[in-house]
Amino acid sequence: MNAMIFAAGLGTRLRPLTDHCPKAMVKVEGKSLLEHNIINLKKAGFDHIVVNVHHFGDQIIDFLAKNDNFGIDIQISDERDLLLDTGGGIMKALTLFGNDEPVLIHNVDIISNVNLREVYDCHVKSGRDATLCVAQRKTSRYLLFDHDMRLRGWTNITTGEVKGEKAENMMAFAGIHVISQSLAPSLQAMQRPVFPIMDFYLTNCSDSRFFGFPLPADTLWVDCGKPESLEKAAEIIRILC
């Protein structure tokens, strides 16, 4: 099974921890965020992983080599010359998979007990173009889904901005999604190398089958984007161990 770990970000919210290392190498409970996610994906059955790199990318490449890629097929999508954002990063990484199977995308700063195999299998069985893990949590920006959980739009409740259509279900994106490789031509049709994947989803949601995968209310989940969130991540890891 295919997976991609977003590890190219600048990690600005984690400064000063990321002044001398990439966000992916920030440690929680003695292991880097990257290692936690690789092990979690490996346990779920993912055996082909692409990791994109930019900020202190050499450290990630050396770390993977030192650990013999944790015994699975791990390839590097090198963005050290130009950070491609999430959409451009996916578009480039898709060329590294030697098959046409869907790809689970996982932000490196997400620590959770989400059943990744269940999400992936749901996507495969449904024949969707993309499946986005979402949750009922407080935020200022929400994805909008209809009663069938098909993506219709996005809103910022602070500014009142709406993209796409209004819909009854407001859910927060969880930083984990599955994308079918058949979308590669549509990604290329964005006609620019650097773009956010959410722009792609919102531009194409009226014509493509993008659906939400609501996470259970008791899901353990944290975005480690800020230093104060690392202790919560440590608590989750201790529970899971």
Coordinates of C-alpha atoms in Angstrom, one line a residue:
M1 CA 0.0 0.0 0.0
N2 CA 1.1 3.5 -0.8
A3 CA 1.6 6.4 1.5
M4 CA 3.2 9.9 1.5
I5 CA 4.4 11.8 4.5
F6 CA 4.5 15.6 4.2
A7 CA 7.8 16.5 5.8
A8 CA 8.9 19.4 3.7
G9 CA 7.3 22.2 5.7
L10 CA 9.3 25.1 7.3
G11 CA 7.9 24.4 10.8
T12 CA 7.7 28.1 11.6
R13 CA 5.1 27.6 14.4
L14 CA 7.6 25.2 16.1
R15 CA 10.4 27.7 16.4
P16 CA 12.9 27.8 18.0
L17 CA 12.8 23.9 17.8
T18 CA 13.0 24.1 14.0
D19 CA 15.8 26.7 13.8
H20 CA 18.3 23.9 13.3
C21 CA 16.3 20.9 12.2
P22 CA 13.2 20.1 10.2
K23 CA 9.8 19.7 11.9
A24 CA 9.9 16.0 11.0
M25 CA 12.9 15.5 13.2
V26 CA 11.4 17.2 16.3
K27 CA 11.3 14.5 19.0
V28 CA 8.4 13.3 21.2
E29 CA 8.9 10.6 23.7
G30 CA 12.5 10.0 22.4
K31 CA 11.6 9.5 18.7
S32 CA 11.1 12.0 15.9
L33 CA 7.7 12.8 14.5
L34 CA 8.8 11.2 11.3
E35 CA 9.7 7.9 13.0
H36 CA 6.4 7.8 14.9
N37 CA 4.5 8.2 11.6
I38 CA 6.6 5.7 9.6
I39 CA 6.2 3.1 12.3
N40 CA 2.5 3.7 12.5
L41 CA 2.1 3.4 8.7
K42 CA 4.2 0.3 8.6
K43 CA 2.0 -1.3 11.3
A44 CA -1.0 -0.5 9.3
G45 CA 0.4 -2.4 6.3
F46 CA 1.9 0.5 4.2
D47 CA 5.0 -0.8 2.5
H48 CA 5.8 2.0 0.0
I49 CA 6.2 5.5 1.4
V50 CA 7.3 8.7 -0.2
V51 CA 8.7 11.4 2.1
N52 CA 9.1 14.9 0.7
V53 CA 11.9 17.2 2.0
H54 CA 12.9 20.8 1.9
H55 CA 13.8 22.5 5.2
F56 CA 17.0 20.8 6.4
G57 CA 16.2 18.0 4.0
D58 CA 19.6 16.5 4.3
Q59 CA 18.9 15.6 7.9
I60 CA 15.8 13.6 6.9
I61 CA 17.7 11.8 4.1
D62 CA 20.5 10.9 6.5
F63 CA 18.1 9.8 9.2
L64 CA 16.3 7.4 6.9
A65 CA 19.6 6.0 5.5
K66 CA 20.9 5.5 9.0
N67 CA 17.8 3.5 9.9
D68 CA 17.8 1.5 6.7
N69 CA 14.4 3.0 5.8
F70 CA 12.9 1.1 8.7
G71 CA 12.8 -2.1 6.6
I72 CA 10.4 -0.9 3.9
D73 CA 10.5 0.9 0.6
I74 CA 10.9 4.7 1.3
Q75 CA 11.7 7.2 -1.4
I76 CA 12.5 10.9 -1.2
S77 CA 10.6 13.5 -3.1
D78 CA 13.2 16.2 -3.2
E79 CA 11.9 19.8 -2.9
R80 CA 15.1 21.4 -1.6
D81 CA 15.3 23.7 -4.6
L82 CA 11.6 24.8 -4.4
L83 CA 9.0 24.1 -1.8
L84 CA 5.9 23.0 -3.7
D85 CA 3.2 23.3 -1.0
T86 CA 0.9 20.4 -0.5
G87 CA -0.8 20.2 -3.9
G88 CA 2.4 20.6 -5.9
G89 CA 4.1 18.2 -3.4
I90 CA 1.6 15.5 -4.1
M91 CA 1.7 16.0 -7.9
K92 CA 5.5 15.5 -7.9
A93 CA 5.4 12.6 -5.5
L94 CA 2.9 10.6 -7.5
T95 CA 5.6 10.1 -10.2
L96 CA 7.6 8.0 -7.6
F97 CA 5.0 5.3 -7.1
G98 CA 5.5 2.3 -9.3
N99 CA 1.8 1.4 -9.4
D100 CA -1.6 3.1 -9.8
E101 CA -2.9 2.3 -6.3
P102 CA -4.3 5.1 -4.2
V103 CA -2.0 7.0 -1.9
L104 CA -2.6 7.9 1.8
I105 CA -1.3 11.3 2.6
H106 CA -0.2 12.0 6.2
N107 CA 1.0 15.3 7.7
V108 CA 4.2 14.6 9.7
D109 CA 3.0 16.7 12.6
I110 CA -0.2 14.7 13.2
I111 CA -0.1 12.1 16.0
S112 CA -3.2 10.1 16.4
N113 CA -4.8 6.6 16.8
V114 CA -6.7 6.9 13.5
N115 CA -7.2 3.5 11.9
L116 CA -5.2 4.2 8.7
R117 CA -5.9 0.9 7.2
E118 CA -9.7 1.4 7.7
V119 CA -9.5 4.8 6.0
Y120 CA -7.5 3.4 3.1
D121 CA -9.8 0.4 2.6
C122 CA -12.9 2.6 2.7
H123 CA -11.5 4.7 0.0
V124 CA -10.6 1.7 -2.2
K125 CA -14.0 0.0 -1.8
S126 CA -15.9 3.2 -2.4
G127 CA -14.2 4.1 -5.7
R128 CA -13.9 7.7 -4.6
D129 CA -11.4 10.2 -6.0
A130 CA -10.4 11.4 -2.6
T131 CA -11.3 10.6 1.0
L132 CA -10.6 13.2 3.7
C133 CA -10.4 12.4 7.4
V134 CA -12.5 15.1 9.2
A135 CA -13.6 15.6 12.8
Q136 CA -16.0 17.7 14.9
R137 CA -13.5 20.0 16.6
K138 CA -13.3 23.8 17.2
T139 CA -11.5 25.8 14.6
S140 CA -12.0 28.9 12.4
R141 CA -11.9 27.1 9.1
Y142 CA -14.2 24.2 8.2
L143 CA -14.8 22.0 5.2
L144 CA -18.5 21.9 4.1
F145 CA -20.1 18.6 3.3
D146 CA -23.7 17.7 2.1
H147 CA -25.8 15.0 3.9
D148 CA -23.9 12.2 2.0
M149 CA -20.6 13.7 3.2
R150 CA -19.6 14.8 -0.2
L151 CA -17.3 17.8 -0.2
R152 CA -19.1 21.0 -1.4
G153 CA -17.1 23.9 0.0
W154 CA -15.1 25.6 2.7
T155 CA -15.7 28.5 5.1
N156 CA -13.8 30.7 7.5
I157 CA -16.3 31.5 10.3
T158 CA -14.2 34.3 11.6
T159 CA -14.2 36.3 8.3
G160 CA -17.4 34.8 6.8
E161 CA -15.6 33.8 3.7
V162 CA -17.1 30.9 1.8
K163 CA -15.5 29.0 -1.2
G164 CA -17.7 26.6 -3.2
E165 CA -21.2 25.9 -2.0
K166 CA -22.7 26.2 1.5
A167 CA -23.6 22.8 3.0
E168 CA -25.1 21.5 6.3
N169 CA -22.1 19.6 7.7
M170 CA -19.1 21.6 8.9
M171 CA -16.1 19.5 9.7
A172 CA -12.4 20.2 10.5
F173 CA -9.8 18.6 8.3
A174 CA -7.5 16.2 10.2
G175 CA -4.4 16.2 8.0
I176 CA -4.9 12.7 6.7
H177 CA -6.5 11.9 3.3
V178 CA -6.4 9.3 0.5
I179 CA -6.1 10.3 -3.1
S180 CA -6.5 8.2 -6.2
Q181 CA -3.7 8.4 -8.7
S182 CA -6.3 8.9 -11.5
L183 CA -6.4 12.5 -10.3
A184 CA -2.9 13.2 -11.6
P185 CA -4.1 14.8 -14.9
S186 CA -6.4 17.1 -12.9
L187 CA -3.6 18.1 -10.6
Q188 CA -1.4 18.9 -13.6
A189 CA -4.4 21.0 -15.0
M190 CA -3.8 23.4 -12.1
Q191 CA -1.0 24.6 -14.4
R192 CA 1.3 25.7 -11.7
P193 CA 4.0 23.8 -9.7
V194 CA 3.2 25.3 -6.3
F195 CA -0.4 25.2 -4.9
P196 CA -2.2 23.9 -1.8
I197 CA -4.1 20.6 -2.1
M198 CA -7.2 22.2 -0.5
D199 CA -7.3 24.7 -3.5
F200 CA -7.4 21.7 -5.8
Y201 CA -10.1 20.0 -3.8
L202 CA -12.3 23.1 -3.7
T203 CA -11.7 23.8 -7.4
N204 CA -12.7 20.3 -8.5
C205 CA -15.3 19.2 -5.8
S206 CA -18.3 19.8 -8.0
D207 CA -17.0 17.5 -10.7
S208 CA -15.1 14.9 -8.6
R209 CA -16.0 12.5 -5.9
F210 CA -14.3 13.9 -2.8
F211 CA -15.9 12.6 0.4
G212 CA -15.3 13.1 4.1
F213 CA -14.4 10.3 6.5
P214 CA -15.7 11.4 9.9
L215 CA -13.5 10.2 12.7
P216 CA -15.1 8.8 15.9
A217 CA -15.6 11.2 18.7
D218 CA -13.2 9.4 21.0
T219 CA -10.3 9.6 18.4
L220 CA -7.0 10.6 19.9
W221 CA -5.5 13.3 17.7
V222 CA -3.2 16.3 17.9
D223 CA -1.6 18.6 15.5
C224 CA 2.0 19.1 16.7
G225 CA 2.4 22.4 14.9
K226 CA 3.1 24.4 18.1
P227 CA 5.5 23.6 21.0
E228 CA 2.7 23.5 23.5
S229 CA 1.0 20.7 21.6
L230 CA 4.0 18.4 22.0
E231 CA 3.0 17.3 25.5
K232 CA -0.4 16.3 24.3
A233 CA 1.3 14.3 21.6
A234 CA 3.5 12.6 24.2
E235 CA 0.4 11.7 26.2
I236 CA -1.2 10.1 23.2
I237 CA 2.0 8.1 22.4
R238 CA 2.2 6.9 26.0
I239 CA -1.5 5.7 25.7
L240 CA -0.9 3.9 22.4
C241 CA 2.3 2.2 23.7

